[in-house]
Coordinates of C-alpha atoms in Angstrom, one line a residue:
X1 CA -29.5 57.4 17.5
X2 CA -28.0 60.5 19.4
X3 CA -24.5 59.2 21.2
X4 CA -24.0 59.8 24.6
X5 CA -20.4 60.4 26.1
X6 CA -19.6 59.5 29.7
X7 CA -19.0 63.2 30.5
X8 CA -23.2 63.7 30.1
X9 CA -23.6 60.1 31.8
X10 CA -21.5 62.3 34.8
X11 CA -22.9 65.6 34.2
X12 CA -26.1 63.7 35.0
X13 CA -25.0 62.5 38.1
X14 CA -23.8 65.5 39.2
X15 CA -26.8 67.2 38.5
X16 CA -28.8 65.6 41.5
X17 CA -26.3 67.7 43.6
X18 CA -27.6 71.6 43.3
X19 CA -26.5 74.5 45.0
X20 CA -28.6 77.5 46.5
X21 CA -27.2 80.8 46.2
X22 CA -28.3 83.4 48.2
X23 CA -28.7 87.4 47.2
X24 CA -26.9 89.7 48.9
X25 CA -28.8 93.2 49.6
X26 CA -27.3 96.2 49.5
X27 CA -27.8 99.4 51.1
X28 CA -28.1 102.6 50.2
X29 CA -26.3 104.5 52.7
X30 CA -25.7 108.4 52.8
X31 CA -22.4 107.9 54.1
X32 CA -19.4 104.8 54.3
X33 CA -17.9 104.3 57.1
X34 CA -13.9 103.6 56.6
X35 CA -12.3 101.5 58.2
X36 CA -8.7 100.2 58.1
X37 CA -8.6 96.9 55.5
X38 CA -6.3 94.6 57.1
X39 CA -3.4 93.1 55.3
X40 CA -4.5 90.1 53.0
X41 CA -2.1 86.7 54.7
X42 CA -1.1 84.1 52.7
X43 CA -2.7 80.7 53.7
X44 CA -0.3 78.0 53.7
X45 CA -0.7 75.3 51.5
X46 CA -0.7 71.7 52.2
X47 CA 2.7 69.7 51.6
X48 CA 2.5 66.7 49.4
X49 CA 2.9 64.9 52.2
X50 CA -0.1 66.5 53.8
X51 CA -2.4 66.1 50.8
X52 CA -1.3 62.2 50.0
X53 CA -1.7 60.9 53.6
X54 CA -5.3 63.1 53.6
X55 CA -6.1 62.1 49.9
X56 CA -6.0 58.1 51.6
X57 CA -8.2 58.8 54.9
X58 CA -10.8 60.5 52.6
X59 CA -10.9 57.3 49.8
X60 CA -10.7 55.1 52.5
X61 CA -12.6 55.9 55.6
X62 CA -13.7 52.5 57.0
X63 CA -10.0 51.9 57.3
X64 CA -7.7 55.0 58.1
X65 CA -8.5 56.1 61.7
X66 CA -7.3 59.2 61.8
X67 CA -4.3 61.4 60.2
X68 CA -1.7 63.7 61.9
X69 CA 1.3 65.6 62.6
X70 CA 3.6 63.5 64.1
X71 CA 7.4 63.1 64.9
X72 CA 8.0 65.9 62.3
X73 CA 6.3 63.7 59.9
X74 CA 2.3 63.4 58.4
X75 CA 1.2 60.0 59.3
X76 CA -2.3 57.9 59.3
X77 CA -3.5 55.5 61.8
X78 CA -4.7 51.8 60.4
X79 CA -5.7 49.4 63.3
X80 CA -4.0 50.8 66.0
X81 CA -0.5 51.5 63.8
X82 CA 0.9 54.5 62.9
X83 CA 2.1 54.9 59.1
X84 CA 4.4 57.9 58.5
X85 CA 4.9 59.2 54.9
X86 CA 8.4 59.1 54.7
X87 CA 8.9 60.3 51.8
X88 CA 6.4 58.3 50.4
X89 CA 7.0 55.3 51.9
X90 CA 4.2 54.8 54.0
X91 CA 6.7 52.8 56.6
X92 CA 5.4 51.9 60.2
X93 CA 6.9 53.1 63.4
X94 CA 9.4 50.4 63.8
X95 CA 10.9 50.7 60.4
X96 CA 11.8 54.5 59.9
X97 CA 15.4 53.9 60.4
X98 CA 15.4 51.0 57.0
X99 CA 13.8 53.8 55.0
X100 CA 16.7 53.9 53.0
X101 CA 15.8 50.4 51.8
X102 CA 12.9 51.1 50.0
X103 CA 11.9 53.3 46.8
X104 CA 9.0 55.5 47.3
X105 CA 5.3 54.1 46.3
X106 CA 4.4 56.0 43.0
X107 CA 1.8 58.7 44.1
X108 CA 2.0 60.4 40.5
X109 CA 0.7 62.8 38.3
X110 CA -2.1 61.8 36.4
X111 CA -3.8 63.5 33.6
X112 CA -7.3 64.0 32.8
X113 CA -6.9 63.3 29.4
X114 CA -4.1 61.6 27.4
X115 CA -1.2 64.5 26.5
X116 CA -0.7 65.3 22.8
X117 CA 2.1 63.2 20.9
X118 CA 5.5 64.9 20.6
X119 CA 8.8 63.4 19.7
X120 CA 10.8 63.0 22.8
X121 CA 13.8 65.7 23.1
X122 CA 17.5 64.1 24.0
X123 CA 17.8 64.4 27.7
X124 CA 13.6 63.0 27.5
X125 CA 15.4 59.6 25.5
X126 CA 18.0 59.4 27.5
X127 CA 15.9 59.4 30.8
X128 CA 13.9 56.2 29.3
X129 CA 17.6 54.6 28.7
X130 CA 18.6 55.1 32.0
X131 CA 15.0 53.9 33.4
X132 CA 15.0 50.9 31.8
X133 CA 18.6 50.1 32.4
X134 CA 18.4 50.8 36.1
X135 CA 15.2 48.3 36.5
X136 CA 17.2 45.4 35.4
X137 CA 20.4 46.3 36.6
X138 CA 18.9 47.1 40.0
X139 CA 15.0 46.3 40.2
X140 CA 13.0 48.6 42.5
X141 CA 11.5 47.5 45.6
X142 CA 8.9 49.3 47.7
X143 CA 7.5 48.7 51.0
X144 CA 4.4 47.1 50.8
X145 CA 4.0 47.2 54.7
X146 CA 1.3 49.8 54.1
X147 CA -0.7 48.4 51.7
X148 CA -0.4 44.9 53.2
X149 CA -2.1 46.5 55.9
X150 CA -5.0 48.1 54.0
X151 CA -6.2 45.0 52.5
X152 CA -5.6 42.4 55.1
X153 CA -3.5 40.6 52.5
X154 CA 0.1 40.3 54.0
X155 CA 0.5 37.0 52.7
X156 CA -0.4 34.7 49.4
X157 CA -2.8 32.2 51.7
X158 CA -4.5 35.7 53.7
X159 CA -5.0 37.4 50.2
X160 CA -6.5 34.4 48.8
X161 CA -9.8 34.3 51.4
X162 CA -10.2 38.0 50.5
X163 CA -10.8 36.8 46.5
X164 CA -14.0 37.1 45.0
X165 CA -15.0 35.3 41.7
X166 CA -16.4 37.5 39.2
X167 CA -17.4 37.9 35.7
X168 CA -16.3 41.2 33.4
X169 CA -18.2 41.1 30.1
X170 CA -18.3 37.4 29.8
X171 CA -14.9 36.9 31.0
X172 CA -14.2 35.4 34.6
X173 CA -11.3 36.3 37.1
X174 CA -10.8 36.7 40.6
X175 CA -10.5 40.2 43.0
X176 CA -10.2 41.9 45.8
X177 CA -13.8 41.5 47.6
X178 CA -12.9 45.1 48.3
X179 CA -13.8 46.2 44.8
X180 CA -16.6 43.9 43.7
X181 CA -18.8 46.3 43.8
X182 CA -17.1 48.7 41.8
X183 CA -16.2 46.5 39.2
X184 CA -20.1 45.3 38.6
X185 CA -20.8 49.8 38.1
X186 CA -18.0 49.7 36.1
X187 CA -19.6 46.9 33.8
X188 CA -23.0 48.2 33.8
X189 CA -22.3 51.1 32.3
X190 CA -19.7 49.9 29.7
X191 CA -23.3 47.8 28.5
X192 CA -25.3 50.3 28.5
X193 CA -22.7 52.5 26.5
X194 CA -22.1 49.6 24.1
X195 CA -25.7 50.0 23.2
X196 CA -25.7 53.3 21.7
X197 CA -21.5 53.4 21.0
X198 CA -21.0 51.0 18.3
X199 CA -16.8 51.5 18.7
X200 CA -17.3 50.3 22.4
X201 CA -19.9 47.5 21.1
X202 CA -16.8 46.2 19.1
X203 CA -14.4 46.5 21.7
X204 CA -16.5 44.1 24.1
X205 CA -16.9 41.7 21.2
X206 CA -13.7 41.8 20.6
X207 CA -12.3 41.0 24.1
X208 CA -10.4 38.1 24.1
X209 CA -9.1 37.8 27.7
X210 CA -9.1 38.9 30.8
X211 CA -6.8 38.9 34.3
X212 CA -7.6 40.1 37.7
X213 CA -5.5 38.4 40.7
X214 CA -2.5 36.7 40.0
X215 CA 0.7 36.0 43.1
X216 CA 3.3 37.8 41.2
X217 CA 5.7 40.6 41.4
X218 CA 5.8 43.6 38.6
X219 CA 8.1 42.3 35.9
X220 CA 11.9 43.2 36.5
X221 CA 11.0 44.6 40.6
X222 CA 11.3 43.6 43.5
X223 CA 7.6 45.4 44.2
X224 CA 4.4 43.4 45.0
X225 CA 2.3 43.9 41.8
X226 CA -1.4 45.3 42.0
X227 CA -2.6 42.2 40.8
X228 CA -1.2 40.3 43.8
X229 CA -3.9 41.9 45.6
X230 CA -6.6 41.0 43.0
X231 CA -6.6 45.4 42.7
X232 CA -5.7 45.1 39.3
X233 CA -7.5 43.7 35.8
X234 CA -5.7 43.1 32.0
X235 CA -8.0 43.3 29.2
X236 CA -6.6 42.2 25.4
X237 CA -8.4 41.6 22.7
X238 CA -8.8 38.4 20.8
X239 CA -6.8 40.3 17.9
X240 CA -4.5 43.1 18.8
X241 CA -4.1 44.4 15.3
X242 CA -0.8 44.4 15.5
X243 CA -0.8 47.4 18.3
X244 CA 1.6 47.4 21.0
X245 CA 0.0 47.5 24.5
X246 CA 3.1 46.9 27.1
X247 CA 6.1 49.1 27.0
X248 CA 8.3 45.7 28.6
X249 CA 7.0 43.4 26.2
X250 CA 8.2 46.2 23.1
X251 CA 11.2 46.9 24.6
X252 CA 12.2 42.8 23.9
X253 CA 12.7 43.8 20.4
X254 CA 12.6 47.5 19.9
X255 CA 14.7 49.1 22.3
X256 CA 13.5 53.0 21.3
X257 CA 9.9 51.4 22.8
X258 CA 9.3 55.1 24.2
X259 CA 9.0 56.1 20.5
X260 CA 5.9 53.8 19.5
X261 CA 3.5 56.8 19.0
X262 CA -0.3 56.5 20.1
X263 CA -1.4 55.0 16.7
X264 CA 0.9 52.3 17.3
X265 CA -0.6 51.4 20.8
X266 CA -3.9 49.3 21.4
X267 CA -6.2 51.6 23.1
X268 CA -9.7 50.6 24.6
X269 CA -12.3 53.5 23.7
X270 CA -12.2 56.1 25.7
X271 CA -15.3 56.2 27.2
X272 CA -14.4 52.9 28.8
X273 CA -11.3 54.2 29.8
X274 CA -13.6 57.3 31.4
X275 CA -16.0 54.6 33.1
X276 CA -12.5 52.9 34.8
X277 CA -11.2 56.0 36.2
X278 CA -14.6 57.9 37.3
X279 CA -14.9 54.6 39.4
X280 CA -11.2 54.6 40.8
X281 CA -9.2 52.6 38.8
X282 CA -6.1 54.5 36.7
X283 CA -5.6 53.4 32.9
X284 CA -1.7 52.9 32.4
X285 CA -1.8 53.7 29.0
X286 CA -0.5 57.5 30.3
X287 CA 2.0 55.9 31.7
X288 CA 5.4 56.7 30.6
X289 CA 6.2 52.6 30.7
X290 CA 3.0 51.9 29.2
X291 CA 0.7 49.2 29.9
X292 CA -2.5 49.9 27.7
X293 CA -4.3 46.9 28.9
X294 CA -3.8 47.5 32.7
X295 CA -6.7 49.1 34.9
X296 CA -6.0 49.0 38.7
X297 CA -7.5 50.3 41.9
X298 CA -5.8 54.2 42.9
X299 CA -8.5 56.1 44.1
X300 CA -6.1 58.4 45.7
X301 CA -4.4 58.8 42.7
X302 CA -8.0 60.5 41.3
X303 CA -8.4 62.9 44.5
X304 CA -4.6 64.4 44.5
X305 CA -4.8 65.0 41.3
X306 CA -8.1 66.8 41.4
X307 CA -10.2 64.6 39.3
X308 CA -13.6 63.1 39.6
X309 CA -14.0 60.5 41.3
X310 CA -17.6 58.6 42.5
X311 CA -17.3 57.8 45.9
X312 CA -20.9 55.3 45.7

């Protein structure tokens, strides 16, 4: 039987959008008029700024009001509140002056495809040292005032009427209500891939758990974790081979844990990790902390960094 990637599953839906292209006609004339060719002018290009606060009003339109220039700042409007970038921060109004507080929120690059191995150069291992040093010596926090505010879920009891119970390929969990709908495409196709993909057949036979919502903090920070918002999902096998899949978990009893290569890691196929990210959620196996078991709910992440993205 003829496999069939996810890139032709999305060529296909692509497909149903054509373009028409018109022909230009040209003249024949006996003589050309000259005229003066002005001077081409640069067009200035967006800050990040610009293109973050824009990349969230276009993934999330039923909530983001408007954006703008404000107070020599880009900022978005969510309920009647203005939320400035500040350096990526996404503080409100009336805490500006505590930006100093807070660490920006991680709007990152994010590759289409997982980069080549290569062993990691000096200053590139002594970078990881001093990341993984810092978090426990001085865990990060982040304001969360923003995305408290995007998913009505400032609090553990106003989160918890926003949870929806779901099953994932015969495993149950809670999430966002938000993403429900996402979640179910997400699945649908992962079946119907597992039918003609016998690796991703044996990947769903082999799952052995699965965790969506769960009131926590991300391990060693001071920052509200994804899953606290039921925006996140864990998927581990039954049997993990003996793979690592979480760069914290590694570093317990390895502490060059940036040098487990690819091969070492557990990996879902991927054309499930395609289906995840085609759908919004980034896979944090390209992570530099990795977390090969972790899909969560970054649709913005997708749009800034040009990638496709289906918005049904």
């Amino acid at each position: 039987m003829t496999r069939i990637s996810l890139t032709v599953i999305l060529i296909l839906f692509s497909a149903a959008n054509t373009l028409a292209f018109g022909v230009k006609q040209i003249s024949a004339e006996p003589e050309i008029k000259k005229t003066a060719v002005p001077e081409p002018q640069s067009i200035p290009q967006p800050t990040r700024a610009e293109r973050i606060v824009k990349s969230l009003a276009q993934v999330y339109p039923d909530r983001i009001e408007k954006t703008e220039f404000r107070n020599n700042d880009w900022a978005l409007l969510m309920n009647g509140k203005w939320y400035y970038f500040a350096g990526g921060r996404l503080l409100p109004e009336n805490m500006l002056e505590n930006a100093d507080n807070f660490r920006p929120n991680q709007f990152y690059q994010y590759p289409a495809d997982l980069p080549p191995w290569k062993e990691l150069t000096p200053e590139e291992i002594k970078r990881y040292n001093s990341w993984t040093e810092s978090r426990s010596q001085n865990p990060p926090r982040r304001s969360s005032f923003f995305l408290d505010e995007l998913w009505q879920a400032p609090n553990r009891a106003e989160t918890e009427k926003r949870l929806v119970k779901i099953t994932f390929l015969g495993k149950s969990t809670k999430v966002h209500q938000s993403i429900q709908k996402k979640i179910e495409m997400v699945e649908s196709i992962i079946v119907a891939l597992g039918k003609i993909d016998p690796q991703v057949q044996t990947w769903i036979n082999g799952l052995g758990s699965l965790e969506g919502y769960g009131w926590r903090n991300i391990a060693e920070t001071q920052s509200r974790s994804f899953h606290s918002y039921g925006l996140a999902l864990d998927l581990l096998p039954r049997n993990m081979g003996n793979k690592q899949t979480y760069w914290l978990w590694t570093s317990q009893y390895r502490d060059d844990w940036y040098n487990v290569s690819y091969n070492e890691r557990y990996h879902p196929p991927d054309s499930v990790i395609k289906t995840f990210e085609v759908h919004g959620f980034v896979w944090g196996g390209k992570w530099p902390m990795f977390d090969t078991m972790h899909f969560e709910y970054r649709p913005e992440v997708m749009i800034i960094n040009g990638l496709p993205l289906l918005t049904n």
